[in-house]
C-alpha cells in the first residue's frame, strides 16, 4: 500500500501539489483547532507531500509558535524544535529538512496545542500509513492529549488500510475534497 500510495502521490505535478495544498491550508485555517492553537508542531514538507510552507508562514504571521520535528534516530522519536526560518534548515538523514537542534532549541511537548501530521496513505477510519519508521506513531502515542490533524491529498485516502497495535489513528484528516473526523 505504501509503494502504491507513494507512486500515486508522486504522479501529481508541481502545479497540482501547489493548488491542492492551498485548498487544504485554507480549510485548516478555518478550523477552531487551528485558530485556538498558540504552538503548532508541523512537518516540513518535501517531495510530493502536502506543502506546509504557506501554513508555517501563516502561523508565524499570526504570532503562533511553530515547532518542527528533528528525528532522534537513537530513540526513533521526534523532538519538537522551534522553527526560525527556512534558510536555517539542513537536509537530514532521510532527506527531510530539519533545523539545527543546538541552534534552534527544543520546545516542550506540553506547550504544543496542535500537531500537523504527514502520511503516505489514510483511510476513512482515520488510520494512517507513514514512511514506515514509526516516528509519528511513537510521538502521538506519547502525547495523546494533543489535538492532531493529518493533511492529505484526496488520492491518498483509501477505503481501508491495515493497522497494527502501534499505529496511531489521527483525530482528523483534511484533504482538498473532504474532512474526515
mmCIF file of C-alpha atoms in Angstrom:
data_model
loop_
_atom_site.group_PDB
_atom_site.id
_atom_site.type_symbol
_atom_site.label_atom_id
_atom_site.label_comp_id
_atom_site.label_asym_id
_atom_site.label_seq_id
_atom_site.Cartn_x
_atom_site.Cartn_y
_atom_site.Cartn_z
ATOM 1 C CA UNK A 1 0.000 0.000 0.000
ATOM 2 C CA UNK A 2 2.851 2.369 0.870
ATOM 3 C CA UNK A 3 4.507 1.886 -2.541
ATOM 4 C CA UNK A 4 1.190 2.271 -4.374
ATOM 5 C CA UNK A 5 0.266 5.405 -2.435
ATOM 6 C CA UNK A 6 3.686 6.992 -2.962
ATOM 7 C CA UNK A 7 3.601 6.224 -6.675
ATOM 8 C CA UNK A 8 0.112 7.726 -6.952
ATOM 9 C CA UNK A 9 1.061 10.828 -4.959
ATOM 10 C CA UNK A 10 4.289 11.251 -6.927
ATOM 11 C CA UNK A 11 2.230 11.389 -10.140
ATOM 12 C CA UNK A 12 0.955 14.845 -9.143
ATOM 13 C CA UNK A 13 2.536 17.773 -10.937
ATOM 14 C CA UNK A 14 4.102 20.663 -9.042
ATOM 15 C CA UNK A 15 1.171 22.840 -10.066
ATOM 16 C CA UNK A 16 -1.341 20.281 -8.735
ATOM 17 C CA UNK A 17 0.545 19.958 -5.444
ATOM 18 C CA UNK A 18 0.577 23.728 -5.041
ATOM 19 C CA UNK A 19 -3.139 24.233 -5.784
ATOM 20 C CA UNK A 20 -4.330 21.249 -3.738
ATOM 21 C CA UNK A 21 -2.060 22.261 -0.834
ATOM 22 C CA UNK A 22 -3.501 25.783 -0.925
ATOM 23 C CA UNK A 23 -7.045 24.383 -0.716
ATOM 24 C CA UNK A 24 -6.078 22.167 2.230
ATOM 25 C CA UNK A 25 -4.351 25.074 4.011
ATOM 26 C CA UNK A 26 -7.456 27.231 3.579
ATOM 27 C CA UNK A 27 -9.565 24.518 5.243
ATOM 28 C CA UNK A 28 -7.040 24.203 8.065
ATOM 29 C CA UNK A 29 -7.054 27.960 8.716
ATOM 30 C CA UNK A 30 -10.839 27.897 9.174
ATOM 31 C CA UNK A 31 -10.790 25.210 11.884
ATOM 32 C CA UNK A 32 -11.139 26.130 15.565
ATOM 33 C CA UNK A 33 -8.316 23.691 16.358
ATOM 34 C CA UNK A 34 -6.005 25.884 14.285
ATOM 35 C CA UNK A 35 -7.377 29.257 15.358
ATOM 36 C CA UNK A 36 -7.205 28.362 19.068
ATOM 37 C CA UNK A 37 -3.664 26.949 18.936
ATOM 38 C CA UNK A 38 -0.732 29.004 20.113
ATOM 39 C CA UNK A 39 2.005 26.420 19.408
ATOM 40 C CA UNK A 40 1.748 24.255 16.307
ATOM 41 C CA UNK A 41 4.027 21.296 15.610
ATOM 42 C CA UNK A 42 4.180 20.701 11.870
ATOM 43 C CA UNK A 43 6.275 18.724 9.461
ATOM 44 C CA UNK A 44 8.371 20.472 6.846
ATOM 45 C CA UNK A 45 7.084 19.135 3.556
ATOM 46 C CA UNK A 46 9.284 17.606 0.895
ATOM 47 C CA UNK A 47 8.748 15.907 -2.416
ATOM 48 C CA UNK A 48 5.092 15.373 -3.246
ATOM 49 C CA UNK A 49 3.727 15.828 0.286
ATOM 50 C CA UNK A 50 1.015 18.354 1.054
ATOM 51 C CA UNK A 51 3.037 21.549 1.266
ATOM 52 C CA UNK A 52 3.339 23.122 4.710
ATOM 53 C CA UNK A 53 5.360 26.168 3.627
ATOM 54 C CA UNK A 54 2.368 28.555 3.483
ATOM 55 C CA UNK A 55 0.948 27.062 6.686
ATOM 56 C CA UNK A 56 4.196 27.809 8.501
ATOM 57 C CA UNK A 57 4.288 31.362 7.096
ATOM 58 C CA UNK A 58 0.672 31.955 8.164
ATOM 59 C CA UNK A 59 1.363 30.647 11.675
ATOM 60 C CA UNK A 60 4.330 32.970 12.070
ATOM 61 C CA UNK A 61 2.321 35.883 10.667
ATOM 62 C CA UNK A 62 -0.365 35.245 13.279
ATOM 63 C CA UNK A 63 2.232 35.225 16.069
ATOM 64 C CA UNK A 64 1.964 31.488 16.696
ATOM 65 C CA UNK A 65 4.992 29.495 17.793
ATOM 66 C CA UNK A 66 5.983 26.909 15.206
ATOM 67 C CA UNK A 67 7.727 23.702 16.200
ATOM 68 C CA UNK A 68 9.123 21.338 13.586
ATOM 69 C CA UNK A 69 10.473 17.823 14.060
ATOM 70 C CA UNK A 70 14.060 16.742 14.411
ATOM 71 C CA UNK A 71 14.383 12.970 14.285
ATOM 72 C CA UNK A 72 16.051 11.327 17.269
ATOM 73 C CA UNK A 73 17.384 8.314 15.385
ATOM 74 C CA UNK A 74 18.560 6.505 18.512
ATOM 75 C CA UNK A 75 15.149 6.655 20.241
ATOM 76 C CA UNK A 76 13.210 6.665 16.944
ATOM 77 C CA UNK A 77 11.175 9.631 18.110
ATOM 78 C CA UNK A 78 10.593 13.247 17.147
ATOM 79 C CA UNK A 79 11.980 16.219 19.032
ATOM 80 C CA UNK A 80 9.930 19.430 18.658
ATOM 81 C CA UNK A 81 12.306 22.265 17.772
ATOM 82 C CA UNK A 82 11.487 25.958 17.359
ATOM 83 C CA UNK A 83 11.266 26.980 13.711
ATOM 84 C CA UNK A 84 13.153 30.169 12.929
ATOM 85 C CA UNK A 85 13.477 30.331 9.143
ATOM 86 C CA UNK A 86 13.527 28.221 6.024
ATOM 87 C CA UNK A 87 17.109 29.311 5.350
ATOM 88 C CA UNK A 88 18.221 27.771 8.678
ATOM 89 C CA UNK A 89 17.170 24.272 7.587
ATOM 90 C CA UNK A 90 19.516 21.484 6.539
ATOM 91 C CA UNK A 91 18.863 18.066 4.999
ATOM 92 C CA UNK A 92 18.706 15.176 7.442
ATOM 93 C CA UNK A 93 19.494 11.520 7.004
ATOM 94 C CA UNK A 94 16.075 10.849 5.442
ATOM 95 C CA UNK A 95 16.258 13.818 3.046
ATOM 96 C CA UNK A 96 13.822 15.821 5.163
ATOM 97 C CA UNK A 97 14.841 19.347 6.079
ATOM 98 C CA UNK A 98 15.465 19.992 9.765
ATOM 99 C CA UNK A 99 16.725 22.888 11.855
ATOM 100 C CA UNK A 100 19.945 22.555 13.827
ATOM 101 C CA UNK A 101 18.866 21.287 17.231
ATOM 102 C CA UNK A 102 21.692 23.123 19.014
ATOM 103 C CA UNK A 103 20.865 26.494 17.432
ATOM 104 C CA UNK A 104 17.060 26.359 17.463
ATOM 105 C CA UNK A 105 16.177 24.960 20.864
ATOM 106 C CA UNK A 106 13.649 22.359 21.928
ATOM 107 C CA UNK A 107 10.022 23.167 22.622
ATOM 108 C CA UNK A 108 8.418 21.160 25.424
ATOM 109 C CA UNK A 109 5.763 18.815 24.074
ATOM 110 C CA UNK A 110 3.484 20.105 26.840
ATOM 111 C CA UNK A 111 3.454 23.503 25.071
ATOM 112 C CA UNK A 112 2.103 22.051 21.807
ATOM 113 C CA UNK A 113 -1.585 22.663 21.088
ATOM 114 C CA UNK A 114 -1.822 21.079 17.630
ATOM 115 C CA UNK A 115 0.208 18.536 15.664
ATOM 116 C CA UNK A 116 0.039 18.599 11.854
ATOM 117 C CA UNK A 117 0.682 15.026 10.727
ATOM 118 C CA UNK A 118 2.027 13.847 7.369
ATOM 119 C CA UNK A 119 1.387 10.442 5.880
ATOM 120 C CA UNK A 120 1.589 8.314 2.781
ATOM 121 C CA UNK A 121 -1.909 6.810 2.930
ATOM 122 C CA UNK A 122 -5.004 7.229 5.087
ATOM 123 C CA UNK A 123 -8.386 5.567 5.331
ATOM 124 C CA UNK A 124 -11.948 6.509 6.208
ATOM 125 C CA UNK A 125 -11.405 5.264 9.795
ATOM 126 C CA UNK A 126 -8.567 7.820 10.239
ATOM 127 C CA UNK A 127 -5.810 5.207 10.125
ATOM 128 C CA UNK A 128 -2.541 6.285 8.530
ATOM 129 C CA UNK A 129 0.490 4.754 6.934
ATOM 130 C CA UNK A 130 3.658 6.799 7.186
ATOM 131 C CA UNK A 131 7.061 6.137 5.714
ATOM 132 C CA UNK A 132 7.488 3.035 7.872
ATOM 133 C CA UNK A 133 9.820 4.180 10.639
ATOM 134 C CA UNK A 134 7.103 4.850 13.256
ATOM 135 C CA UNK A 135 8.368 8.271 14.365
ATOM 136 C CA UNK A 136 4.951 9.966 14.289
ATOM 137 C CA UNK A 137 3.170 6.949 15.811
ATOM 138 C CA UNK A 138 5.545 6.989 18.788
ATOM 139 C CA UNK A 139 5.245 10.755 19.187
ATOM 140 C CA UNK A 140 1.431 10.718 19.005
ATOM 141 C CA UNK A 141 1.176 7.806 21.443
ATOM 142 C CA UNK A 142 3.288 9.695 23.996
ATOM 143 C CA UNK A 143 1.289 12.904 23.551
ATOM 144 C CA UNK A 144 -2.238 11.626 23.012
ATOM 145 C CA UNK A 145 -3.843 14.646 24.723
ATOM 146 C CA UNK A 146 -2.640 16.943 21.918
ATOM 147 C CA UNK A 147 -5.033 17.533 19.033
ATOM 148 C CA UNK A 148 -3.730 16.326 15.692
ATOM 149 C CA UNK A 149 -4.769 16.830 12.105
ATOM 150 C CA UNK A 150 -3.380 14.931 9.133
ATOM 151 C CA UNK A 151 -3.002 16.623 5.754
ATOM 152 C CA UNK A 152 -3.554 14.500 2.656
ATOM 153 C CA UNK A 153 -4.464 14.792 -0.983
ATOM 154 C CA UNK A 154 -7.773 13.117 -1.824
ATOM 155 C CA UNK A 155 -5.969 10.410 -3.792
ATOM 156 C CA UNK A 156 -4.123 9.360 -0.604
ATOM 157 C CA UNK A 157 -7.366 8.460 1.187
ATOM 158 C CA UNK A 158 -8.307 4.837 0.647
ATOM 159 C CA UNK A 159 -11.384 2.983 1.834
ATOM 160 C CA UNK A 160 -9.455 0.814 4.318
ATOM 161 C CA UNK A 161 -5.807 0.244 5.168
ATOM 162 C CA UNK A 162 -4.377 -2.301 7.590
ATOM 163 C CA UNK A 163 -3.366 -1.036 11.013
ATOM 164 C CA UNK A 164 -1.490 -2.609 13.892
ATOM 165 C CA UNK A 165 -1.347 -2.027 17.635
ATOM 166 C CA UNK A 166 1.463 0.535 17.285
ATOM 167 C CA UNK A 167 -0.344 2.539 14.582
ATOM 168 C CA UNK A 168 -1.973 5.690 15.896
ATOM 169 C CA UNK A 169 -5.218 6.970 14.418
ATOM 170 C CA UNK A 170 -5.337 10.652 13.669
ATOM 171 C CA UNK A 171 -8.172 12.795 15.001
ATOM 172 C CA UNK A 172 -8.961 14.466 11.698
ATOM 173 C CA UNK A 173 -7.857 14.240 8.053
ATOM 174 C CA UNK A 174 -8.054 17.253 5.752
ATOM 175 C CA UNK A 175 -7.891 16.875 2.012
ATOM 176 C CA UNK A 176 -8.793 19.277 -0.760
ATOM 177 C CA UNK A 177 -12.007 17.297 -1.244
ATOM 178 C CA UNK A 178 -13.216 16.478 2.272
ATOM 179 C CA UNK A 179 -12.691 16.434 6.001
ATOM 180 C CA UNK A 180 -12.773 13.118 7.869
ATOM 181 C CA UNK A 181 -13.269 13.118 11.634
#
